[in-house]
């Protein structure tokens, strides 16, 4: 268990601020520790008392003769520092500070919290809190919190940044038979945070599922490292609230504008295998499913129902979640036809009709579960006069036991009439929901996680050749020296080429003659573009001329562009005109970079061109995970552009490996140069053979 043993399995606990007065937090904590059945030594600390809850009370931690491993501080904020110092002097290993009045109240509290952390560091103590409810460990057992409920024990570790939410959930969970082996109220996370506890729970063999409610993430990169490692071992389900405030970003590029505020979290969670809940209800629905079910091997769902409506709702949701309705083998259909009433629906969803008793469910369920085209089963029930809820539940349990490789979930839509049946399922470890939608969502979560685990055996990362960091560094140096943050097109193309990204040749010319010479060397036709870091939309100010076929046309166009730009934007600095080779048209793509404060660079890929913001056919990935080609392919596959690349309606496929290679190179560039805040390559033309990056914009900080 490592570093957190002193918190979860201490040999002894002191409660500083213990009280005799019932109803006070200092009293509740002492009682909770005793009532949890904790077997180590308990030391209430209060200078005015001799005995609390039948235990000898000490005036200070230093007066305890034995060793104190963990101390829970429940004294007012003004006394916390002094109490922490005393604990440090007495050799305490870990603190839980429940006291409020720190960072959450503003500057003064923030200063106090800083001093508290420094005190802990000085004495080498780890700290949970401040401003938290405490923690519980059912296997120690220890309830070092002021919760009114102790966990009933289970195999879920539950971490919550909100103390109130944690207390509410504990109270509710016992009513639905959901048990936790560890419960941690994270509080202000001044020292230990969600990452430490996820890491600990991942390494704890007894924990099967990690459940988190968090409002912010302290260190995005470490979170990714630890969470993806944890997700390889067991499901990590996270509900992250506060999405409206997260990652508001400057959006001067297409990529930036396409990235919504919650995108970085969505991308990061997706990339590191975290199962994301979008509400508190979903968090616990998923917890129920993951603590009870195996992951299905595929996405083909079979539905058995005794009424049409819920069957249709469930089918719709299977489609909405991107799962598939299983197509039964011929033999399954024939058997169902031969043995179910003529009015029954024998195709998926199988409708065993409103008059179905348990025997009909039994027959249909076993036939469907035997079918090799079925990966998971959802059983739906509505109460009719003849429904045998309890007996049917027993039948479902037997069928599940006979088919241990396929998860079964249920939705019993009703109330008291179905309660007994639902109870039987819950006790047997079959998730039973009231409505079909959450059940389907859980199947999707289980399936996604199963797929993530299968994909973990990855190939070694192939090293990229043709990377020239020095050139990129030199270009950025010159740009900053020139007091600019935006690169000219020719500079951006040079950066791209230094990383093996096939940029269309582009050269800056400062006079009409020079432009014509450059064009002759390059070969016609060419395009001219005004070069100015201050002009975003060149076409709008007459700054672009395309399809130029002779030196005369180039010279004439040079002068026209200069005149037009100075007419529309008088006084704007113009560095000259860039001459670019005119490339044949290909499938237009966008590849871009935007930066997230927490998780670093995000790479965008999608359909490019002028309609990019309208079509919004873009998907994102964390740059650091895109050195893996399979992940890049998955990212591409989430867009419609994927079909175009693979050859849409008889068109020749585009050079898919080249697209993957360029995305990988853009990811590498963005990770190697964190100063890149935004990058757009739009369009990238994809051909049957090769690619060409036409317009490249790079902004640095
Ligand atoms: N060492 C030991 N005991 C001390 C002490 C010290 N240095 N200083 C004070 N005490 C004793 C007090 O005498 C008192 O004992 P008593 O009941 O016998 O009088 C006890 O510790 C508690 O101190 P008190 O001043 O009565 O504080 P309190 O119980 O009213 O409040 C907190 C203390 C920590 C509960 C309160 O400051 C607080 O933070 N409440 C909010 C908690 C919260 O919401 N946390 C976040 C949840 S999400």
PDB file of C-alpha atoms and ligand atoms in Angstrom, residues 15-27 29 44-49 52 57-61 73-80 82-83 86 97-102 104 130-134 146 161-165 167 185 187-188, ligand 1:
ATOM      1  CA  UNK A  15      -7.845  12.977  17.585  1.00  0.00           C
ATOM      2  CA  UNK A  16      -6.653  16.487  18.310  1.00  0.00           C
ATOM      3  CA  UNK A  17      -9.676  18.519  19.351  1.00  0.00           C
ATOM      4  CA  UNK A  18     -11.546  15.500  20.691  1.00  0.00           C
ATOM      5  CA  UNK A  19     -14.614  16.497  22.638  1.00  0.00           C
ATOM      6  CA  UNK A  20     -16.962  14.982  25.187  1.00  0.00           C
ATOM      7  CA  UNK A  21     -19.855  17.002  23.808  1.00  0.00           C
ATOM      8  CA  UNK A  22     -22.158  14.924  21.605  1.00  0.00           C
ATOM      9  CA  UNK A  23     -22.906  16.683  18.346  1.00  0.00           C
ATOM     10  CA  UNK A  24     -19.442  18.227  18.097  1.00  0.00           C
ATOM     11  CA  UNK A  25     -17.225  17.063  15.260  1.00  0.00           C
ATOM     12  CA  UNK A  26     -14.386  16.268  17.690  1.00  0.00           C
ATOM     13  CA  UNK A  27     -16.762  13.915  19.467  1.00  0.00           C
ATOM     14  CA  UNK A  29     -14.714  11.433  15.031  1.00  0.00           C
ATOM     15  CA  UNK A  44      -8.262  11.606  22.256  1.00  0.00           C
ATOM     16  CA  UNK A  45      -6.377  14.894  22.745  1.00  0.00           C
ATOM     17  CA  UNK A  46      -7.993  17.717  24.740  1.00  0.00           C
ATOM     18  CA  UNK A  47      -6.211  19.797  27.417  1.00  0.00           C
ATOM     19  CA  UNK A  48      -9.353  20.058  29.546  1.00  0.00           C
ATOM     20  CA  UNK A  49     -10.535  16.458  29.681  1.00  0.00           C
ATOM     21  CA  UNK A  52     -13.628  10.902  26.297  1.00  0.00           C
ATOM     22  CA  UNK A  57      -7.645  11.669  27.149  1.00  0.00           C
ATOM     23  CA  UNK A  58      -4.273  13.425  26.800  1.00  0.00           C
ATOM     24  CA  UNK A  59      -3.534  17.146  27.027  1.00  0.00           C
ATOM     25  CA  UNK A  60      -1.214  17.038  23.977  1.00  0.00           C
ATOM     26  CA  UNK A  61       0.091  14.572  21.403  1.00  0.00           C
ATOM     27  CA  UNK A  73      -7.096  17.488  13.557  1.00  0.00           C
ATOM     28  CA  UNK A  74     -10.452  18.920  14.560  1.00  0.00           C
ATOM     29  CA  UNK A  75      -9.487  22.217  16.153  1.00  0.00           C
ATOM     30  CA  UNK A  76     -10.455  25.654  14.815  1.00  0.00           C
ATOM     31  CA  UNK A  77      -8.377  26.976  11.889  1.00  0.00           C
ATOM     32  CA  UNK A  78      -6.414  29.360  14.120  1.00  0.00           C
ATOM     33  CA  UNK A  79      -5.039  26.430  16.089  1.00  0.00           C
ATOM     34  CA  UNK A  80      -4.296  24.035  13.270  1.00  0.00           C
ATOM     35  CA  UNK A  82       0.325  24.842  16.210  1.00  0.00           C
ATOM     36  CA  UNK A  83      -1.371  21.430  16.454  1.00  0.00           C
ATOM     37  CA  UNK A  86       3.137  19.472  17.799  1.00  0.00           C
ATOM     38  CA  UNK A  97      -7.256  17.981   8.778  1.00  0.00           C
ATOM     39  CA  UNK A  98     -11.045  18.284   8.770  1.00  0.00           C
ATOM     40  CA  UNK A  99     -11.001  21.961   9.767  1.00  0.00           C
ATOM     41  CA  UNK A 100     -12.450  24.476   7.314  1.00  0.00           C
ATOM     42  CA  UNK A 101     -11.235  28.066   6.842  1.00  0.00           C
ATOM     43  CA  UNK A 102      -8.311  27.612   4.461  1.00  0.00           C
ATOM     44  CA  UNK A 104     -11.682  28.105   0.227  1.00  0.00           C
ATOM     45  CA  UNK A 130      -7.788  20.519   5.042  1.00  0.00           C
ATOM     46  CA  UNK A 131     -11.520  21.152   4.809  1.00  0.00           C
ATOM     47  CA  UNK A 132     -12.490  17.529   4.439  1.00  0.00           C
ATOM     48  CA  UNK A 133     -14.725  14.933   6.075  1.00  0.00           C
ATOM     49  CA  UNK A 134     -11.896  12.433   6.591  1.00  0.00           C
ATOM     50  CA  UNK A 146     -17.304  12.700  10.893  1.00  0.00           C
ATOM     51  CA  UNK A 161     -13.675  16.349  -3.702  1.00  0.00           C
ATOM     52  CA  UNK A 162     -16.989  17.358  -2.190  1.00  0.00           C
ATOM     53  CA  UNK A 163     -17.474  16.322   1.409  1.00  0.00           C
ATOM     54  CA  UNK A 164     -21.218  16.876   1.292  1.00  0.00           C
ATOM     55  CA  UNK A 165     -21.547  14.717  -1.822  1.00  0.00           C
ATOM     56  CA  UNK A 167     -21.799  12.010   2.937  1.00  0.00           C
ATOM     57  CA  UNK A 185     -12.903  13.061   1.209  1.00  0.00           C
ATOM     58  CA  UNK A 187     -11.038  18.441   0.707  1.00  0.00           C
ATOM     59  CA  UNK A 188      -8.695  21.220  -0.449  1.00  0.00           C
TER      60      UNK A 188
HETATM   61  N1  LIG B   1      -5.503  20.580  21.284  1.00  0.00           N
HETATM   62  C1  LIG B   1      -6.490  19.779  21.689  1.00  0.00           C
HETATM   63  N2  LIG B   1      -7.747  20.178  21.861  1.00  0.00           N
HETATM   64  C2  LIG B   1      -8.036  21.451  21.584  1.00  0.00           C
HETATM   65  C3  LIG B   1      -7.056  22.350  21.147  1.00  0.00           C
HETATM   66  C4  LIG B   1      -5.735  21.862  20.989  1.00  0.00           C
HETATM   67  N3  LIG B   1      -4.756  22.660  20.562  1.00  0.00           N
HETATM   68  N4  LIG B   1      -7.630  23.526  20.964  1.00  0.00           N
HETATM   69  C5  LIG B   1      -8.931  23.384  21.265  1.00  0.00           C
HETATM   70  N5  LIG B   1      -9.163  22.126  21.653  1.00  0.00           N
HETATM   71  C6  LIG B   1     -10.425  21.507  22.028  1.00  0.00           C
HETATM   72  C7  LIG B   1     -11.477  22.469  22.463  1.00  0.00           C
HETATM   73  O1  LIG B   1     -11.374  22.802  23.822  1.00  0.00           O
HETATM   74  C8  LIG B   1     -12.746  21.734  22.148  1.00  0.00           C
HETATM   75  O2  LIG B   1     -13.055  20.814  23.152  1.00  0.00           O
HETATM   76  P1  LIG B   1     -14.387  20.906  24.049  1.00  0.00           P
HETATM   77  O3  LIG B   1     -15.516  20.482  23.177  1.00  0.00           O
HETATM   78  O4  LIG B   1     -14.118  19.982  25.154  1.00  0.00           O
HETATM   79  O5  LIG B   1     -14.480  22.339  24.449  1.00  0.00           O
HETATM   80  C9  LIG B   1     -12.386  20.941  20.920  1.00  0.00           C
HETATM   81  O6  LIG B   1     -10.959  20.938  20.859  1.00  0.00           O
HETATM   82  C10 LIG B   1     -12.859  21.583  19.614  1.00  0.00           C
HETATM   83  O7  LIG B   1     -12.560  22.957  19.621  1.00  0.00           O
HETATM   84  P2  LIG B   1     -13.697  24.041  19.476  1.00  0.00           P
HETATM   85  O8  LIG B   1     -13.080  25.380  19.668  1.00  0.00           O
HETATM   86  O9  LIG B   1     -14.882  23.710  20.301  1.00  0.00           O
HETATM   87  O10 LIG B   1     -14.049  23.891  17.946  1.00  0.00           O
HETATM   88  P3  LIG B   1     -15.359  23.327  17.273  1.00  0.00           P
HETATM   89  O11 LIG B   1     -15.575  21.913  17.575  1.00  0.00           O
HETATM   90  O12 LIG B   1     -16.477  24.245  17.460  1.00  0.00           O
HETATM   91  O13 LIG B   1     -14.895  23.456  15.739  1.00  0.00           O
HETATM   92  C11 LIG B   1     -13.976  22.466  13.805  1.00  0.00           C
HETATM   93  C12 LIG B   1     -13.749  22.840  15.238  1.00  0.00           C
HETATM   94  C13 LIG B   1     -12.726  21.878  13.233  1.00  0.00           C
HETATM   95  C14 LIG B   1     -15.111  21.466  13.733  1.00  0.00           C
HETATM   96  C15 LIG B   1     -14.400  23.745  13.025  1.00  0.00           C
HETATM   97  O14 LIG B   1     -13.387  24.705  13.160  1.00  0.00           O
HETATM   98  C16 LIG B   1     -14.605  23.508  11.578  1.00  0.00           C
HETATM   99  O15 LIG B   1     -13.700  23.649  10.774  1.00  0.00           O
HETATM  100  N6  LIG B   1     -15.854  23.158  11.160  1.00  0.00           N
HETATM  101  C17 LIG B   1     -16.151  22.885   9.794  1.00  0.00           C
HETATM  102  C18 LIG B   1     -15.700  21.497   9.403  1.00  0.00           C
HETATM  103  C19 LIG B   1     -16.029  21.206   7.966  1.00  0.00           C
HETATM  104  O16 LIG B   1     -17.071  21.554   7.515  1.00  0.00           O
HETATM  105  N7  LIG B   1     -15.095  20.577   7.227  1.00  0.00           N
HETATM  106  C20 LIG B   1     -15.230  20.329   5.826  1.00  0.00           C
HETATM  107  C21 LIG B   1     -16.195  19.288   5.503  1.00  0.00           C
HETATM  108  S1  LIG B   1     -16.417  19.137   3.783  1.00  0.00           S
END
